[in-house]
Coordinates of C-alpha atoms and ligand atoms in Angstrom, one line a residue:
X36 CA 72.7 181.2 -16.4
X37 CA 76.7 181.5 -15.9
X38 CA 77.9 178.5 -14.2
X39 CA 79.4 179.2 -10.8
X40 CA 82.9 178.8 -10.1
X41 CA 85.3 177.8 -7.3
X42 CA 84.9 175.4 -4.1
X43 CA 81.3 174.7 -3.5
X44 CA 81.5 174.1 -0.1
X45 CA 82.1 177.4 2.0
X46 CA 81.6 175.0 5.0
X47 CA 84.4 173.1 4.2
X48 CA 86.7 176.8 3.7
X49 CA 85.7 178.6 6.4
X50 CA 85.4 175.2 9.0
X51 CA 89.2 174.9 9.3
X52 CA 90.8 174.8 12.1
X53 CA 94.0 173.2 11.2
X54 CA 95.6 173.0 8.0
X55 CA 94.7 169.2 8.0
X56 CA 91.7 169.3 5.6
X57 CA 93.6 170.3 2.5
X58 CA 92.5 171.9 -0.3
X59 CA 88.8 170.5 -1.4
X60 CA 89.7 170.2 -4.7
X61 CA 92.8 167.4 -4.2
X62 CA 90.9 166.6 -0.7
X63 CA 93.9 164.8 0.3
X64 CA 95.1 164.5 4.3
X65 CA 98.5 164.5 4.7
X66 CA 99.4 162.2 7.9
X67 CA 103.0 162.8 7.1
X68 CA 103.3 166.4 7.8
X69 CA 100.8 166.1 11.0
X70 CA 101.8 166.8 14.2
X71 CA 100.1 165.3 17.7
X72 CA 98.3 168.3 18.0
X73 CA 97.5 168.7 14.5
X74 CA 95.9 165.1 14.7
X75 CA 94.0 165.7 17.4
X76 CA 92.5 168.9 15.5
X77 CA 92.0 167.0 12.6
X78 CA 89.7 164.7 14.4
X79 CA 87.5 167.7 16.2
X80 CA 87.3 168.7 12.3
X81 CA 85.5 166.1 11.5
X82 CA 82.9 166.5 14.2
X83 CA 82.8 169.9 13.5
X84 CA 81.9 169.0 9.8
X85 CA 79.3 166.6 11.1
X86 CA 77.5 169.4 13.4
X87 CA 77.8 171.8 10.8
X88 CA 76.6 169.5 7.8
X89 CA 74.3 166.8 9.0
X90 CA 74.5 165.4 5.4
X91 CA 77.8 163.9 6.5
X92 CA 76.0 161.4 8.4
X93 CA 73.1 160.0 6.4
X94 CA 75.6 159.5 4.0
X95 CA 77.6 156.9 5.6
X96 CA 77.7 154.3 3.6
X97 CA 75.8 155.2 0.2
X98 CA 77.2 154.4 -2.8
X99 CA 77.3 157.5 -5.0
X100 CA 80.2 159.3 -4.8
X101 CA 81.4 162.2 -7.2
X102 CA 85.3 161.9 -7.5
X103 CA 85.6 166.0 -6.6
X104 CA 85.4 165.8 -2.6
X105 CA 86.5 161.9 -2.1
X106 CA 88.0 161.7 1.3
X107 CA 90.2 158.6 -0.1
X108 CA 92.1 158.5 3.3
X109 CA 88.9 158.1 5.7
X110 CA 86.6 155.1 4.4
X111 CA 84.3 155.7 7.1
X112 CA 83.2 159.1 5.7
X113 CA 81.5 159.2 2.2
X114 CA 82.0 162.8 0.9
X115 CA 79.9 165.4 2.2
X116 CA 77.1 166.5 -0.3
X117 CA 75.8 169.8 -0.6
X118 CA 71.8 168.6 -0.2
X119 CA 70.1 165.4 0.0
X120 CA 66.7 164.3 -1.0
X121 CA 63.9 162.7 0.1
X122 CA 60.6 161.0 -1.4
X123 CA 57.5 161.7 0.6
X124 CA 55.1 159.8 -0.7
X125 CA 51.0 161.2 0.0
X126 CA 48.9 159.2 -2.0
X127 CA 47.4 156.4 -0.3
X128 CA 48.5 152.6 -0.5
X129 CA 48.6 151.9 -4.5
X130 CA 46.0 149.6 -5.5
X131 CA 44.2 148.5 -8.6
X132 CA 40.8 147.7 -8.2
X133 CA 39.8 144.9 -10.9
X134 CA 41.4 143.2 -13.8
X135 CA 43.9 144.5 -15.8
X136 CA 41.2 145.2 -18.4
X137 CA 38.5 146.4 -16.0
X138 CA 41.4 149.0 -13.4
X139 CA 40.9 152.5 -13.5
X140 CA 44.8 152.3 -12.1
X141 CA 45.9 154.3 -9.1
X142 CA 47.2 157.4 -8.1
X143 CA 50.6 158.5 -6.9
X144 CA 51.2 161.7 -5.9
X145 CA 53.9 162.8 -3.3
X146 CA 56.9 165.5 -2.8
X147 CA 60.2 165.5 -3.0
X148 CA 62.0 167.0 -0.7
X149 CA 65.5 168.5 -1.4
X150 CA 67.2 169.8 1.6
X151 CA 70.0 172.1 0.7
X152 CA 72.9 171.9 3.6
X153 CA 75.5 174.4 2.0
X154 CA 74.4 177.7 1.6
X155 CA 73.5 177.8 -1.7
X156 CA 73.5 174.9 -5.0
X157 CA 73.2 175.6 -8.0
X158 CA 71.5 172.5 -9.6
X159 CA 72.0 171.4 -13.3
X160 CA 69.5 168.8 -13.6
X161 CA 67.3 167.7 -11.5
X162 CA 65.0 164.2 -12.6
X163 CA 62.9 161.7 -11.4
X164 CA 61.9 158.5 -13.3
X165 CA 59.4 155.7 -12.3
X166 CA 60.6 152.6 -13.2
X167 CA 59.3 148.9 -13.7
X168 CA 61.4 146.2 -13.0
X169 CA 62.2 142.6 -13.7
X170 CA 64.6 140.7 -12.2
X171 CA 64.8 137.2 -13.7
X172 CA 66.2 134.8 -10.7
X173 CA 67.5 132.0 -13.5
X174 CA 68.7 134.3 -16.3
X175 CA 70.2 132.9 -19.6
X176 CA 73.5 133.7 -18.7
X177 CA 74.3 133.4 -14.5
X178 CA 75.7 136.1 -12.8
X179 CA 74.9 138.5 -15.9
X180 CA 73.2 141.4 -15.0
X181 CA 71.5 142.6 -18.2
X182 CA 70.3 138.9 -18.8
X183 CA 68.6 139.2 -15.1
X184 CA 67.6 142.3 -15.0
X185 CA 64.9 144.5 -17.5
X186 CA 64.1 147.9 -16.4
X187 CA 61.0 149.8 -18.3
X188 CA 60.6 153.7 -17.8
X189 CA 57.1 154.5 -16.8
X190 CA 57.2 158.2 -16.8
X191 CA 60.0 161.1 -16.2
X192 CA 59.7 164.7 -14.3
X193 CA 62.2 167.0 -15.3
X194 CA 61.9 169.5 -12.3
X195 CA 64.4 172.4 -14.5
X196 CA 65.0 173.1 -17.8
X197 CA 67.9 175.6 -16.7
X198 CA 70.2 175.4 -14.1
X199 CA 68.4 176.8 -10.7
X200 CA 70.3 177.9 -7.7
X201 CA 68.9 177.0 -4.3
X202 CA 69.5 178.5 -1.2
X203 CA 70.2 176.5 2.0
X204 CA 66.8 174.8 3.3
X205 CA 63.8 173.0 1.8
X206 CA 62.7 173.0 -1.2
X207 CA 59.4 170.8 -2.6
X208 CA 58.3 169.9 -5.7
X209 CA 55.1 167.9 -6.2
X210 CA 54.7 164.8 -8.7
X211 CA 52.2 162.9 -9.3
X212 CA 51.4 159.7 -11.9
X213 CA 48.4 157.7 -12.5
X214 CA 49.6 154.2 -12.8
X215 CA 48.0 152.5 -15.5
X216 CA 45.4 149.6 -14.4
X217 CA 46.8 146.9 -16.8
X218 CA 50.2 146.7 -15.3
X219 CA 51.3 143.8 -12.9
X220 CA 51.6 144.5 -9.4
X221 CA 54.7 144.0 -7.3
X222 CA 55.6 140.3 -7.6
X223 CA 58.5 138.7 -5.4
X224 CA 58.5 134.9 -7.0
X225 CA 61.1 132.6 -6.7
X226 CA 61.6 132.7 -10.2
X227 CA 61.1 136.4 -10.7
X228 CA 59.6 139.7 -9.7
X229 CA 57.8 142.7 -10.6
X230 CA 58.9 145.7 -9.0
X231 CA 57.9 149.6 -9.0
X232 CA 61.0 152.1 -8.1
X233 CA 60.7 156.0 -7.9
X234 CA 64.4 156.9 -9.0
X235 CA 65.9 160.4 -8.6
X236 CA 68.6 162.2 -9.7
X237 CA 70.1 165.9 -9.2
X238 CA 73.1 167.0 -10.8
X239 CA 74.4 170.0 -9.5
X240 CA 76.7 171.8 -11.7
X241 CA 80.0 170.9 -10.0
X242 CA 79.2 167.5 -10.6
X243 CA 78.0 166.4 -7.2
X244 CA 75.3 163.9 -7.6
X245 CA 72.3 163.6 -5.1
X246 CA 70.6 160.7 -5.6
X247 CA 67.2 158.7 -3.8
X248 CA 65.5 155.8 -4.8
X249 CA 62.3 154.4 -3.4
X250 CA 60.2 151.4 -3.8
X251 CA 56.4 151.3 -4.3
X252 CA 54.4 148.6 -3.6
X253 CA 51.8 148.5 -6.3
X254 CA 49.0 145.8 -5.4
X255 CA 45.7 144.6 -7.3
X256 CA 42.6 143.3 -5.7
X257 CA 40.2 141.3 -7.4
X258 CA 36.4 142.0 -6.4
X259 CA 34.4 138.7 -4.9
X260 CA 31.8 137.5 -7.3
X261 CA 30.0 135.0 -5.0
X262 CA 30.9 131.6 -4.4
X263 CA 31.8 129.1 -6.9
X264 CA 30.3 125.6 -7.3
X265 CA 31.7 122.6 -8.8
X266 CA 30.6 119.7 -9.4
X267 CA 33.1 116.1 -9.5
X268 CA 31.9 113.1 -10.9
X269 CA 33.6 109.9 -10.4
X270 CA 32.6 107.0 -13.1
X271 CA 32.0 103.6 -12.8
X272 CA 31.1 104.9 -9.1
X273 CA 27.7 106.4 -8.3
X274 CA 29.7 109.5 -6.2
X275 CA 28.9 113.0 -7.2
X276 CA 31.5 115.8 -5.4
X277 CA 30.0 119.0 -4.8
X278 CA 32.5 122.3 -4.1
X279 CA 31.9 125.5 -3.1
X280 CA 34.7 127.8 -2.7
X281 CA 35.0 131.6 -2.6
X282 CA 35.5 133.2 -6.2
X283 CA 38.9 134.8 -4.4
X284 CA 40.8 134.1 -1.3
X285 CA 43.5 136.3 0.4
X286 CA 47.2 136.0 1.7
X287 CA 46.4 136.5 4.5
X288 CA 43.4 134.4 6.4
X289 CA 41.3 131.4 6.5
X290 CA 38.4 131.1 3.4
X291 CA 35.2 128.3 3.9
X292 CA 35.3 124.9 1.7
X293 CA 31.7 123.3 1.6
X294 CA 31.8 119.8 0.2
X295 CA 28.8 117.3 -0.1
X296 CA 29.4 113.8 -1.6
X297 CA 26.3 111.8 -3.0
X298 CA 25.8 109.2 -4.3
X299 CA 27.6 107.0 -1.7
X300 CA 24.7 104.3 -1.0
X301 CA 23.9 101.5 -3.6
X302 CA 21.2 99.4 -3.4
X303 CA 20.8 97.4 -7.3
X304 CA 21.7 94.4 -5.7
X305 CA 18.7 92.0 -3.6
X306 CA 19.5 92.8 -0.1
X307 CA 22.6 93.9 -0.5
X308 CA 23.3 97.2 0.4
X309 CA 26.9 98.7 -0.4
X310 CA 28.3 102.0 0.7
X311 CA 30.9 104.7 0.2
X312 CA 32.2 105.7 3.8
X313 CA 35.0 108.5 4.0
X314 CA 38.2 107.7 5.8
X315 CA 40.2 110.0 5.4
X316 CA 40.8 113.6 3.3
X317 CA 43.4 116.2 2.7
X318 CA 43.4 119.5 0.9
X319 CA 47.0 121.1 -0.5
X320 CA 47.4 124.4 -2.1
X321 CA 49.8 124.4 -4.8
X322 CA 51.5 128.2 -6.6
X323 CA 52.6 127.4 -9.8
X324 CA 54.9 130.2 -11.3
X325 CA 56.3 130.4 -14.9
X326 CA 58.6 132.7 -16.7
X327 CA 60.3 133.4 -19.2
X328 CA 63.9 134.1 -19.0
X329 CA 65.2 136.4 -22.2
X330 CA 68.7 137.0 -23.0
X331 CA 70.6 140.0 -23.4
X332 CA 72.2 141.3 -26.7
X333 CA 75.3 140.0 -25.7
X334 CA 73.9 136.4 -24.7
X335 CA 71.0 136.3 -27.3
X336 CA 73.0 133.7 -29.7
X337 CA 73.2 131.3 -26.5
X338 CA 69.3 130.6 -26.8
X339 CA 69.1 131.2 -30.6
X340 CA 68.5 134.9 -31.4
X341 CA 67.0 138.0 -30.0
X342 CA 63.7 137.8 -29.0
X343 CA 63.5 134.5 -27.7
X344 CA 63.6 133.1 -24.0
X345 CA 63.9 130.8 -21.6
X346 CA 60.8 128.9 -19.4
X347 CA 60.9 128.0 -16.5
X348 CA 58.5 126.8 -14.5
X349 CA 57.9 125.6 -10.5
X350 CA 55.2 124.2 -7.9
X351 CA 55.3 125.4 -4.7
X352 CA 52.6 124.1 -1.7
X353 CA 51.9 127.1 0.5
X354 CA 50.0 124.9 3.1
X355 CA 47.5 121.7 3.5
X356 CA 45.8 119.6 6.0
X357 CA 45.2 116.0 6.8
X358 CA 41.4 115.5 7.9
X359 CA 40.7 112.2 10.1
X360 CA 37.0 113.3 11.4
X361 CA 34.4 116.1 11.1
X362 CA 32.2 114.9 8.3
X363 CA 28.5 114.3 8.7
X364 CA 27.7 110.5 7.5
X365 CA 24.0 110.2 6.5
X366 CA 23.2 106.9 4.6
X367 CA 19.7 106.9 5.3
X368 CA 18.8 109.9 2.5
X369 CA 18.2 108.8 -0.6
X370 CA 21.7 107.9 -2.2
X371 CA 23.1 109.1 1.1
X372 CA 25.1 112.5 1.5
X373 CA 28.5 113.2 3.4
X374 CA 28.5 116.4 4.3
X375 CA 31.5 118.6 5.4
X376 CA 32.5 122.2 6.2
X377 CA 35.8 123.2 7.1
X378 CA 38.6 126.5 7.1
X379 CA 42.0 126.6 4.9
X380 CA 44.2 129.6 5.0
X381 CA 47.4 130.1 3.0
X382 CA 50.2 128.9 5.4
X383 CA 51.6 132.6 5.7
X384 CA 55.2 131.6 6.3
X385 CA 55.4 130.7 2.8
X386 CA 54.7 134.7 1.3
X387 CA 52.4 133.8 -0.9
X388 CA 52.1 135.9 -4.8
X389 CA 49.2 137.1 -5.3
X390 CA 47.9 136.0 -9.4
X391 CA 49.5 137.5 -12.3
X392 CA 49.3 137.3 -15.4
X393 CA 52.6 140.0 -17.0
X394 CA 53.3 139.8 -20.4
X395 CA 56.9 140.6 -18.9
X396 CA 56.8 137.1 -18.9
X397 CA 55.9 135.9 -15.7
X398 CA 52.8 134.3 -14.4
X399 CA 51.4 132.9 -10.9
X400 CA 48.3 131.0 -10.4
X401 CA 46.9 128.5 -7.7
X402 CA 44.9 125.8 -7.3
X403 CA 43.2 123.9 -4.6
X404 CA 44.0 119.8 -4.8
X405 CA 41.4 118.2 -2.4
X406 CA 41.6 114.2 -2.0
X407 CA 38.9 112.1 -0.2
X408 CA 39.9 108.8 0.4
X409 CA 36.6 106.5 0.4
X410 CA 36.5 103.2 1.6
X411 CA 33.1 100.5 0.4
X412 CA 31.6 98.7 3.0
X413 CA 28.2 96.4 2.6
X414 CA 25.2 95.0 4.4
X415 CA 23.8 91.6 3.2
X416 CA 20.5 89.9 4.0
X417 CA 17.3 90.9 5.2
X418 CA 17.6 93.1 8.3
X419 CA 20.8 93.3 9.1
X420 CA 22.5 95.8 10.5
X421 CA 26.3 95.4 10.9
X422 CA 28.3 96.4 7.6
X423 CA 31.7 94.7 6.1
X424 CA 34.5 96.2 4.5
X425 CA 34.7 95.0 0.6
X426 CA 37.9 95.4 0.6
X427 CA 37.7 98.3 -2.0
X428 CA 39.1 101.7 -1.6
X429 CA 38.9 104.6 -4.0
X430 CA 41.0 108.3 -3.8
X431 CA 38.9 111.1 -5.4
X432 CA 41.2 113.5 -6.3
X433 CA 39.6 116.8 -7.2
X434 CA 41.6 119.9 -8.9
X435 CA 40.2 123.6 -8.6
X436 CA 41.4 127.0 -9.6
X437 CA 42.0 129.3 -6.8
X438 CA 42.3 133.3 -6.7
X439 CA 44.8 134.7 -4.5
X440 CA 44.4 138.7 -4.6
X441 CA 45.0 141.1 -2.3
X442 CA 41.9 142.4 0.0
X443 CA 40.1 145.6 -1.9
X444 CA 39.8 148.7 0.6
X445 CA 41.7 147.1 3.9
X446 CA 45.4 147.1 2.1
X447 CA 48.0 148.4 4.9
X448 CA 49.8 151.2 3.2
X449 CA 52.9 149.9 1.7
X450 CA 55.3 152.3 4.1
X451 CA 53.4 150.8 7.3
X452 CA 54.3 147.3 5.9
X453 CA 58.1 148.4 5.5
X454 CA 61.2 149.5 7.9
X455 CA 61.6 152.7 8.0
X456 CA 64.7 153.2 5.2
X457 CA 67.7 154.7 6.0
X458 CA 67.5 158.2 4.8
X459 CA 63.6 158.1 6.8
X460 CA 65.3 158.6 10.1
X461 CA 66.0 162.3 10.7
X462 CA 69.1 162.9 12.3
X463 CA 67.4 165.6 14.6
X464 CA 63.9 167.0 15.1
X465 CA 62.2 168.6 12.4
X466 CA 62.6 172.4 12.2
X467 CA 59.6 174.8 11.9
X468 CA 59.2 175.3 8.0
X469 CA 59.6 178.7 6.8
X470 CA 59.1 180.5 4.0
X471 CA 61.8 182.3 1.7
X472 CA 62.2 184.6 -1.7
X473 CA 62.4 181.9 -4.6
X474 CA 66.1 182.5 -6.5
X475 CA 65.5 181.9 -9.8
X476 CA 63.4 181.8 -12.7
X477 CA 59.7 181.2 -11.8
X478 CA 58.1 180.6 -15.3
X479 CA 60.9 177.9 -16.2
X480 CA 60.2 176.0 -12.8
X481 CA 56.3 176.3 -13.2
X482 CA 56.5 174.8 -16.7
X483 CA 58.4 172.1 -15.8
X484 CA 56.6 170.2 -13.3
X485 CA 54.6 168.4 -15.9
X486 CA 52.8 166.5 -12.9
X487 CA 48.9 167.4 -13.6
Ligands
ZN163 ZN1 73.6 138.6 -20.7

């Protein structure tokens, strides 16, 4: 296919009321020359761009910028481009269902949407990649980016093998990917994070460059397999802790702790009865997070070679509770029993992670640390009733592994949970879609959507 020539913007030619937007190709005011009334025409010019080519405005403020149409004069403006594009994603929210060994992984499937503005583009290339991400937050070397940052390719659509002109309006083309089951989801740790970014890229073939990126927000849920017992013994004492917790618990919302101490009453001595009598308890959830920090080529020597890395490691509570009452005190069973039943949540200010295990390097886990702080009382001689402190107080401090994973089949779809980005927000309604006579070669463009 010949490659065009010329200006690409006939907008920009025929637009022109004043001689004030020079020549596209140097793009270059000159204030000196300008008259009052030339001024004030220059400044209708640019509304008359803006009505003419609503790309003007969503670009404001993005960063790519191809040298060719550069309005260096007016910072306000980035330059006009010939289309934009959009990321419409269709699938539903992105989660894996199970451990990384047992996932099926999850679907993606969407459109992008390229919305030509001039009246035709000719496109050179035209790419999407998925990309993982990690973004170290203590890399080897501060404030360098290849030490902090490591980005994977997934998978790449080429949407042309040739270059394909488009005529003003919308043009789709469908992707789709099924994410692996055994990758992490999106992390955001205080030491690291996992993330998932759709990145595309369209080159048209006087070098403008159209660019959109979006996030996805890939989440795993971990099936409940029935509650979990445990059992805490506490030698030289008598005292037996019994636990039952939920095999998983969420981010968001309170879980059930059972706990029954036995054991508490002792009678080996001749009338002497002593007794374990709670006074107090406290439960703390603690995230621990580790990763490993690797170094770039550059900084490789600064930890000893390639391939090595640095670990780092942090506690975190995400929420606990002092407990002064509630318990059931029963002395009279054999051994005696405590009984107690209460709620915990995940305090949610603290944005918990949900477990990971990446072999990026960075793993979160969390664990329930429950203290009951018993004091011994006793009862001496025949029929009496009134009991004395011993003096003798004990802390049982219990440890137990918690699951934090996200809630299978009730996940709020990841663009419900997140602003609307910029390029979301149409600048006016959406037209009625029409249909039009493809330009260009059909067989290249069919082959090359290798999304099945
Ligand atoms: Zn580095």
């Amino acid at each position: 296919m010949p490659m065009p020539t010329g200006i690409r913007s006939s907008a920009l030619k025929t637009s022109k009321p004043s001689q004030i937007t020079a020549d596209p190709t140097t793009d270059r005011p000159e204030p000196e020359r300008k008259t009052s009334t030339e001024r004030k025409a220059g400044v209708m010019d640019i509304f008359h761009h803006k009505e003419k080519r609503n790309s003007l405005v969503p670009n404001i403020g993005r960063s790519s910028s191809p040298a060719k149409s550069s309005p260096k004069n007016s910072p306000k403006l980035a330059p006009a481009k010939p289309a934009k594009l959009v990321i419409d994603i269709e699938s539903p929210p992105l989660v894996f269902h199970g451990n990384t060994s047992q996932s099926s992984g999850a679907l993606l499937s969407g459109q992008l949407l390229l919305t030509v503005t001039d009246p035709e583009l000719t496109l050179q290339t035209f790419e999407m990649c998925l990309m993982a991400r990690v973004t170290f937050k203590k890399p080897v070397q501060k404030d360098c980016p290849k030490c902090a940052i490591k980005d994977t390719e997934l998978f790449q659509w080429k949407f042309l093998t040739d270059s394909t002109k488009f005529k003003r309006g919308d043009h789709t083309f469908p992707f789709s990917y099924l994410l692996p089951g055994h990758i992490p989801a999106t992390s955001h740790g205080g030491l690291g994070e996992i993330d998932y970014i759709l990145d595309c890229k369209a080159l048209s073939t006087l070098s403008d460059s159209i660019t959109v990126q979006r996030p996805l927000n890939v989440q795993r849920a971990l099936q409940p397999t029935g509650d979990k017992v445990s059992i805490r013994v506490f030698p030289p004492t008598n005292l037996t802790a019994r636990i039952i917790l939920p095999s998983v618990i969420h981010p968001i919302g309170e879980f059930p702790i059972s706990m029954s101490l036995t054991g508490i009453t002792d009678h080996s001595l001749k009338n002497i009865e002593r007794r374990w009598r709670v006074r107090r308890m406290n439960w703390r959830i603690d995230e621990h997070t580790k990763i490993i920090s690797p170094a770039c080529s550059k900084h490789a020597a600064k930890i000893g070679g390639e391939g090595k890395g640095i670990l780092h490691e942090e506690v975190r509570s995400l929420g606990g509770e002092d407990l002064k009452s509630g318990w059931k005190t029963d002395f009279d069973t054999q051994g005696g029993q405590i009984d107690y039943e209460f709620s915990a949540a995940l305090k949610s200010s603290s944005r918990p992670l949900c477990d990971v295990a990446s072999p990026t390097g960075l793993e979160a886990w969390h664990n329930l640390v429950l203290e009951i702080i018993v004091a011994e009382e006793q009862i001496a001689g025949v029929g009496k009733k009134t009991a004395i402190p011993t003096g003798s107080a004990r802390v049982l401090r219990m440890q137990f592994k918690l699951v934090v994973t996200e809630r299978g089949g009730m996940g709020i779809s990841w663009d419900e949970e997140m602003p609307p980005m910029y390029e979301d927000v149409p600048g006016s309604p959406p037209g009625y879609t029409k249909m039009e006579d493809f330009d260009g070669d059909l067989s290249d463009v069919e082959l090359e959507r290798p999304n099945r």
